[in-house]
C-alpha positions as a printed NumPy array, in Angstrom:
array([[ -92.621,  -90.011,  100.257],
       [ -93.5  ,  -92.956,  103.082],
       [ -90.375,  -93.996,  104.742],
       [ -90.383,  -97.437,  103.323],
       [ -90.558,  -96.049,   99.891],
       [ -87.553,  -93.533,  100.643],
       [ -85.4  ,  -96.667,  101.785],
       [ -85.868,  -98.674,   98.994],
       [ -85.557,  -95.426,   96.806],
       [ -81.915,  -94.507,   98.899],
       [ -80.818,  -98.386,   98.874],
       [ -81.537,  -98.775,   95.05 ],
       [ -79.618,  -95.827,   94.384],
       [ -76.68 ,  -97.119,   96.537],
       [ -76.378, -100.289,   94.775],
       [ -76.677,  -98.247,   91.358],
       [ -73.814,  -96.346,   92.665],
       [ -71.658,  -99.347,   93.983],
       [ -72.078, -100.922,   90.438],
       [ -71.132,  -98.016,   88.348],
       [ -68.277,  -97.956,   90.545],
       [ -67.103, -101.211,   90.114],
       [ -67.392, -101.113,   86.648],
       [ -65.369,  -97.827,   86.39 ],
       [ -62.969,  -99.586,   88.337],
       [ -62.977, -102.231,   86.193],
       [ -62.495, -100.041,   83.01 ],
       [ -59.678,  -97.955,   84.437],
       [ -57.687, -101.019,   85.246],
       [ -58.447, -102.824,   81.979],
       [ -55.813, -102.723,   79.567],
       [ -56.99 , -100.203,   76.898],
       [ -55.006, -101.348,   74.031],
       [ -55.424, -104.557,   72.366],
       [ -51.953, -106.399,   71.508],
       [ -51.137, -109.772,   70.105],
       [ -47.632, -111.074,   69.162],
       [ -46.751, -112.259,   65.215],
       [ -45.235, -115.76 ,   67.559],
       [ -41.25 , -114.901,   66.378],
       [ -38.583, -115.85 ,   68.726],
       [ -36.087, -112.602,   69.495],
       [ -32.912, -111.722,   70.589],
       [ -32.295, -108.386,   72.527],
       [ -29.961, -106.457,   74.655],
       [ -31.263, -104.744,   77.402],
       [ -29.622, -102.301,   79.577],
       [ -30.712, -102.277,   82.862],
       [ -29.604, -100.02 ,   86.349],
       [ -29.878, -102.338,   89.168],
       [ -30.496, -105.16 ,   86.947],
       [ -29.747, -107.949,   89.856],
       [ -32.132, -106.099,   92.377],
       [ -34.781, -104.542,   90.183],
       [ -38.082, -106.412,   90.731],
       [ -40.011, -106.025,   87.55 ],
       [ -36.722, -107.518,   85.573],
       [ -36.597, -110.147,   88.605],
       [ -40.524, -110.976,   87.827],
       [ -39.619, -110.802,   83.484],
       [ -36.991, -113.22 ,   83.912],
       [ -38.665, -115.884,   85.799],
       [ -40.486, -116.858,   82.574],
       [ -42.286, -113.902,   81.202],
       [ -39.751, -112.692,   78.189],
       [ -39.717, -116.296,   77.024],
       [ -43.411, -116.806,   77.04 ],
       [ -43.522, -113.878,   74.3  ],
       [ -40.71 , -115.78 ,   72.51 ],
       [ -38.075, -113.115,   73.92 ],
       [ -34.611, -113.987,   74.342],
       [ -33.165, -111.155,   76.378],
       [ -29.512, -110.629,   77.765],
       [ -29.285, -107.67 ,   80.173],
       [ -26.221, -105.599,   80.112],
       [ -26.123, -103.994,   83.872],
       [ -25.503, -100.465,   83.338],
       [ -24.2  ,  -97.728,   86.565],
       [ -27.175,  -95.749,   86.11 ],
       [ -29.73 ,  -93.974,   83.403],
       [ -27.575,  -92.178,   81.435],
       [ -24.79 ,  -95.239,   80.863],
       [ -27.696,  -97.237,   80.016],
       [ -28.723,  -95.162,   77.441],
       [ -24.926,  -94.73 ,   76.253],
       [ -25.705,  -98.332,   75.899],
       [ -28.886,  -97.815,   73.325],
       [ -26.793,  -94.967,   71.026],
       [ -23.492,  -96.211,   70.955],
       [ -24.86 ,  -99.775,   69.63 ],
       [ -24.347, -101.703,   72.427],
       [ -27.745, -102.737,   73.737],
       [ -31.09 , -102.636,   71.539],
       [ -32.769, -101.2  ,   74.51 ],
       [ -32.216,  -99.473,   77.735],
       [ -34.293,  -98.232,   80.904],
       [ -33.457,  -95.048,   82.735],
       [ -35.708,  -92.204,   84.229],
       [ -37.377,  -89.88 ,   82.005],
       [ -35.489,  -87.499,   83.839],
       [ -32.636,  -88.684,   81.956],
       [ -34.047,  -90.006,   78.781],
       [ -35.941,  -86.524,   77.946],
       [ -32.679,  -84.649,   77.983],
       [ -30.779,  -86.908,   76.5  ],
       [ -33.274,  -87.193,   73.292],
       [ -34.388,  -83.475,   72.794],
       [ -31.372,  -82.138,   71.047],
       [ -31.594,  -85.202,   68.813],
       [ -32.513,  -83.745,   64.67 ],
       [ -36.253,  -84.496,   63.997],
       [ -36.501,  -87.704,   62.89 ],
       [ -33.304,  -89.013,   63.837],
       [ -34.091,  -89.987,   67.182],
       [ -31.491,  -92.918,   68.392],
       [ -34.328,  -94.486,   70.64 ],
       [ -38.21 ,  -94.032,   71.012],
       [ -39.942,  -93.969,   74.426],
       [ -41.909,  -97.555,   74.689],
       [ -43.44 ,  -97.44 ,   78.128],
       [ -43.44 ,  -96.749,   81.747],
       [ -42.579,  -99.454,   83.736],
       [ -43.211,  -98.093,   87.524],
       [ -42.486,  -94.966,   89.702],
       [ -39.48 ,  -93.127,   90.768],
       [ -37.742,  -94.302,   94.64 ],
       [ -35.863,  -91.021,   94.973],
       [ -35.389,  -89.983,   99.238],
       [ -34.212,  -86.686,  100.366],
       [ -32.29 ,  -87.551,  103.638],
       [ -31.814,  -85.011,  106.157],
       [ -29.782,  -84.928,  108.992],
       [ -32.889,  -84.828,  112.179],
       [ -30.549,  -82.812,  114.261],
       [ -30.862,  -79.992,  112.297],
       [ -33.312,  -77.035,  111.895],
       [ -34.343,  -78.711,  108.162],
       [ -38.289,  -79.06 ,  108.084],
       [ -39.65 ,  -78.008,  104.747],
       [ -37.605,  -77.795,  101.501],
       [ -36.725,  -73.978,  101.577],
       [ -34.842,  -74.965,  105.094],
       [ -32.169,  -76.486,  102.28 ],
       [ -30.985,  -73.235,  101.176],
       [ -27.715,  -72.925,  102.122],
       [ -27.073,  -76.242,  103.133],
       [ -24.367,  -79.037,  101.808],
       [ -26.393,  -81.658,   99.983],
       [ -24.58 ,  -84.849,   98.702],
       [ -25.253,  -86.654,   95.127],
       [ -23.576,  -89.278,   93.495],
       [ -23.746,  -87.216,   90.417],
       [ -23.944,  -83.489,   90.069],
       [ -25.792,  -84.361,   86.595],
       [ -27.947,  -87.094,   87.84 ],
       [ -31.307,  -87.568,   88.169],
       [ -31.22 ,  -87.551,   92.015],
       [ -30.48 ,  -84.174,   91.565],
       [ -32.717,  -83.229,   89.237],
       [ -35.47 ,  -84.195,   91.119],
       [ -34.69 ,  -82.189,   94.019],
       [ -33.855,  -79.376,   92.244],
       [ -37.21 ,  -79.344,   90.849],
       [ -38.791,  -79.152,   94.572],
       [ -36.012,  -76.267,   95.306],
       [ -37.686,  -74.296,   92.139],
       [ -40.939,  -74.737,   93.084],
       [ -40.405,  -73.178,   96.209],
       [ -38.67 ,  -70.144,   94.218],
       [ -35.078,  -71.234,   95.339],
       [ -32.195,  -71.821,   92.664],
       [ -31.849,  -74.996,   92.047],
       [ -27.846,  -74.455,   91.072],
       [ -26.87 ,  -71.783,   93.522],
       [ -29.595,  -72.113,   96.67 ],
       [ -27.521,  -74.965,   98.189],
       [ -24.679,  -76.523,   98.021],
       [ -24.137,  -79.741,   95.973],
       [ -21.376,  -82.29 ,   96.919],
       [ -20.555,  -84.924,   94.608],
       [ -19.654,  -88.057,   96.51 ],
       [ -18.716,  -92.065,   95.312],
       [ -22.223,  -93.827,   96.19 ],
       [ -20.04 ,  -96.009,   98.765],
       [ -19.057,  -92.994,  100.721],
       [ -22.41 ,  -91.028,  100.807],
       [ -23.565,  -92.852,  104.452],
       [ -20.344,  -92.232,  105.851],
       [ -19.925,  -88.368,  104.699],
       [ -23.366,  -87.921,  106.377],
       [ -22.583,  -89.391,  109.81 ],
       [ -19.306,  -87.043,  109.678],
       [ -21.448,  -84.521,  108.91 ],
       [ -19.933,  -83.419,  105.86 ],
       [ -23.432,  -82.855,  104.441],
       [ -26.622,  -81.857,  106.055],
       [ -28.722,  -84.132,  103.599],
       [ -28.524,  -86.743,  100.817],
       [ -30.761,  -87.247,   97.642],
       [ -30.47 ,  -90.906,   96.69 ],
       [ -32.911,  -93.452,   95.28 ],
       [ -33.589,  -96.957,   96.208],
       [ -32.06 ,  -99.899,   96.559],
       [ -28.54 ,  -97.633,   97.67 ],
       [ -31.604,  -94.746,   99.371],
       [ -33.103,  -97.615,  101.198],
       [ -29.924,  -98.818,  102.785],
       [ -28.248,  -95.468,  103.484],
       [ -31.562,  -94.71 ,  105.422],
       [ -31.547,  -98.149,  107.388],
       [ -27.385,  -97.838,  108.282],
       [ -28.302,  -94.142,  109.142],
       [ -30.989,  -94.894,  111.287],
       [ -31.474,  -92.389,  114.656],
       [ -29.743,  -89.579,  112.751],
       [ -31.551,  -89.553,  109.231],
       [ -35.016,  -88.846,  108.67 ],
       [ -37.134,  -89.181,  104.996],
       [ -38.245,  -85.513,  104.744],
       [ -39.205,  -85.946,  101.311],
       [ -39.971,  -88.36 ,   98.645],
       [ -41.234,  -89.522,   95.225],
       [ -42.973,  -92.586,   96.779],
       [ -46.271,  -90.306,   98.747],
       [ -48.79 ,  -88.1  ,   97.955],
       [ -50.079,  -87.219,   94.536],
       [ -45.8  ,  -88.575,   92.983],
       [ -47.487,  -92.143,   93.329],
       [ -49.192,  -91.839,   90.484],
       [ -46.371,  -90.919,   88.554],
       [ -43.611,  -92.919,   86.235],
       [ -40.407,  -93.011,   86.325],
       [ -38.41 ,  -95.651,   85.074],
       [ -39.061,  -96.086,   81.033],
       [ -37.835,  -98.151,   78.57 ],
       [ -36.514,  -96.937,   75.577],
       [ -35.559,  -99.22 ,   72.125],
       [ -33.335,  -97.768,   69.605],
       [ -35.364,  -96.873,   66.571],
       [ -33.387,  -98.532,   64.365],
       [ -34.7  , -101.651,   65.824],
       [ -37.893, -100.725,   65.688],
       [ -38.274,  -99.824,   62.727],
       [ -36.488, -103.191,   61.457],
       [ -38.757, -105.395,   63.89 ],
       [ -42.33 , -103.846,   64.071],
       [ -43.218, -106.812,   66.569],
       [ -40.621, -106.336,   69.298],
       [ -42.895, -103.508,   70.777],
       [ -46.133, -105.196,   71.373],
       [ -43.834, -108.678,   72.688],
       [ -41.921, -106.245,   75.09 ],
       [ -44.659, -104.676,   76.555],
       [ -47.368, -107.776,   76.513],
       [ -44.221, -109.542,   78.53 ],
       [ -43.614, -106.708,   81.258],
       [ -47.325, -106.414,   81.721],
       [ -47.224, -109.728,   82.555],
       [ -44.918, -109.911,   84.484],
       [ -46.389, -106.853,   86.767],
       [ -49.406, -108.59 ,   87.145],
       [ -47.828, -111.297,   88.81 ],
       [ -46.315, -108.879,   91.362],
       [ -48.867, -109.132,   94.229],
       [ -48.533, -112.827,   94.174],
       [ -44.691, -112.817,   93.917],
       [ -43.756, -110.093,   96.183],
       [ -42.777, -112.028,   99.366],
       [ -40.396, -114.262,   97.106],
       [ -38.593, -111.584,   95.68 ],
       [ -38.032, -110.49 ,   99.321],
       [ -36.393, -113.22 ,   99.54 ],
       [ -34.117, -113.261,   96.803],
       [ -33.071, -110.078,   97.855],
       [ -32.114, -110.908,  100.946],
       [ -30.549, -114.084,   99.753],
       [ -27.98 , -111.698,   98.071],
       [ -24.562, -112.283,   98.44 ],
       [ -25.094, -108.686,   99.215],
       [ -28.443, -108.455,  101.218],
       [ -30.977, -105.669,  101.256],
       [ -32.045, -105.107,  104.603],
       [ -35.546, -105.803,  105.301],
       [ -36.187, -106.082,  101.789],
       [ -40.149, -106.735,  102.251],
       [ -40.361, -103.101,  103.759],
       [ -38.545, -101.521,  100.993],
       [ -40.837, -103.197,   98.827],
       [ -43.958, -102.59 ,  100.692],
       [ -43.069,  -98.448,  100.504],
       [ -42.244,  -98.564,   96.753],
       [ -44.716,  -98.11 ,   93.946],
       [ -45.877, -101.553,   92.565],
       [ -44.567, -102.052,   89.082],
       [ -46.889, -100.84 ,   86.52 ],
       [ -47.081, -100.654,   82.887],
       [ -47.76 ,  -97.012,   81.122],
       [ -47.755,  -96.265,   77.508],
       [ -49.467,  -94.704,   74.544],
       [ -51.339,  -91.599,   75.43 ],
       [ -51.119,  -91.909,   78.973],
       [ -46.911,  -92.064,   78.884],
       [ -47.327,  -89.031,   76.575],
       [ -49.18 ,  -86.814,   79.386],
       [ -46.456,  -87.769,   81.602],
       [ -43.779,  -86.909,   79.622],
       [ -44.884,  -83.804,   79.027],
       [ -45.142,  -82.803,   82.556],
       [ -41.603,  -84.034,   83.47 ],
       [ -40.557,  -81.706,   80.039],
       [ -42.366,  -78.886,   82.048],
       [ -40.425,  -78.93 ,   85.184],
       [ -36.939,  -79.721,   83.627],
       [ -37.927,  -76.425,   81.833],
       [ -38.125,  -75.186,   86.003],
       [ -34.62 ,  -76.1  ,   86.406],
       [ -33.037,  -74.796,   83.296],
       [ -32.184,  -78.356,   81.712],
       [ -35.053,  -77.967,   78.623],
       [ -35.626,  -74.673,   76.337],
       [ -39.237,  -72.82 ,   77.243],
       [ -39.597,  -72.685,   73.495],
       [ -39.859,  -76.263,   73.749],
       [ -43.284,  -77.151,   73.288],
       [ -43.659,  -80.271,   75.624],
       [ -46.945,  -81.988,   74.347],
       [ -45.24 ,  -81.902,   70.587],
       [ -41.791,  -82.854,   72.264],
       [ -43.92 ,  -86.041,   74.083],
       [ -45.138,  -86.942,   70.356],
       [ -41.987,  -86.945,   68.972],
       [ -40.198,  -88.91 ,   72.074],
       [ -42.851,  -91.712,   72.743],
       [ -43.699,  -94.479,   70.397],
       [ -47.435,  -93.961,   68.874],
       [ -49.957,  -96.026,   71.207],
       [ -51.477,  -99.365,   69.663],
       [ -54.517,  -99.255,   67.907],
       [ -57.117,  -99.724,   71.018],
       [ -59.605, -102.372,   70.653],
       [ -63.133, -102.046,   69.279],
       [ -64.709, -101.908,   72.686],
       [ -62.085,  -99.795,   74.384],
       [ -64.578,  -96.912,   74.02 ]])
């Protein structure tokens, strides 16, 4: 083949390529299910961890809910598991927590008598393992042994690191030490040294790590590697309401995805509302920049996920192996919207 005719043969298939490309791109990131509001005006109670700090909410409440005719009031809630308290006890018609609290909270509930159904992901976990750098502590099985200091002994901090302990064939209950400490006391217990390492997650994570600085180091997180890709937060609504109001879902989730899209452009003011607290986050726009950009995961998709967090709480003793985790996902997770015609 001349050389001339080898170019054009090596720069037609390049441009081929760069186009198919693009337009895989562009069908990955395009919503796959087609949703439209019935145009009703609602009321709802929300209950939210970190509501006055949590971006997405920050980005829903700046106009988003009422665009899709929601009228929310957010009930702040000390963490997953009083937020869903929140949802079953009748308090709040929705609630958002980690699926590493929702999925044990829901799996012991009878079939078909779940209190609340899993709507969608909203973004990734912020959990931080911080370990004391003047200590031999590289890798995760360097923890065994060691004091490591929660908030909660039946939290989801913990959970997540005692899934990385299991993996690495240590037990997650016995291998180290857990010390359960008020989240106001966990930087100072680690400069005394009265732990060798803290699991906490973000905002608290990012500000124990900033007034630890020189003597704590990020060994591991949920916020690198292949854990990017994963959700965390979810929000659940009671399926009483559901079933009552068929057109909350598709409203809820059109106004989140809205309001995620406008994240890119409104990042550097939220910085600045958070550091316009009466409270300030330290160099918010850095803790922002390391998280995982809030993102909007349902249907099939939050189904696969769910599944795989089902698997590893199986790990750590907190689901029955009997369990099968794809049906479990089915049962948890509201059913995805019909997609649209040319959705493939």
């Amino acid at each position: 083949m001349p050389l001339t005719t080898r170019r054009k043969f090596w720069i037609g298939g390049a441009a081929i390529a760069a186009a198919a490309a693009l337009e895989t791109q562009h069908l990955l990131h395009r919503p796959r299910h087609h949703l439209e509001t019935d145009g009703k005006t609602r009321s709802l109670r929300i209950a939210w961890p970190d509501s006055d700090t949590d971006p997405l909410l920050m980005l829903a409440q700046d106009g988003e809910f009422g665009q899709f005719g929601l009228d929310v009031t957010i009930i702040n809630a000390a963490n997953g598991d009083a937020a869903i308290d929140a949802v079953t006890q009748g308090r709040a018609d929705a609630a958002v927590a980690p699926l590493l609290a929702w999925i044990p909270r829901l799996r012991d509930a009878p079939s078909g008598q779940l209190p609340a159904r899993l709507l969608c992901g909203l973004r990734g976990g912020s959990y931080r393992l911080l370990v004391n750098r003047h200590l031999p502590i590289h890798r995760v099985s360097d923890l065994a042994g060691r004091n490591i200091g929660v908030y909660r002994l039946d939290g989801a901090d913990r959970r997540f690191l005692g899934i990385r302990l299991r993996r690495r064939s240590m037990n997650p209950d016995q291998g180290v030490n857990w010390v359960q400490i008020p989240p106001n006391e966990l930087d100072d217990a680690f400069l005394a040294g009265r732990v060798d390492a803290l699991v906490v997650h973000d905002p608290l994570g990012w500000r124990i790590m900033r007034e630890t600085k020189g003597q704590s180091w990020d060994m591991l997180d949920s916020m690198t590697g292949a854990e990017r890709e994963r959700v965390d937060q979810c929000l659940g609504i009671a399926s009483t309401r559901l079933e009552a109001d068929p057109g909350l879902a598709p409203a809820l989730i059109l106004a989140l995805r809205a309001a995620a899209h406008n994240w890119p452009q409104q990042k550097n003011e939220i910085a600045r509302q958070l550091a316009e607290m009466p409270d300030p986050i330290p160099d918010p726009r850095a803790m922002l920049d390391r998280e995982i950009a809030p993102h909007i995961v349902l249907g099939h998709d939050l189904m696969v996920q769910v599944a795989e967090y089902t698997d590893e709480l199986k790990l750590i003793g907190q689901m029955p192996n009997e369990r099968r985790s794809m049906a479990l996902a089915h049962e948890l997770c509201v059913p995805p919207p019909e997609p649209t015609p040319d959705a493939g």
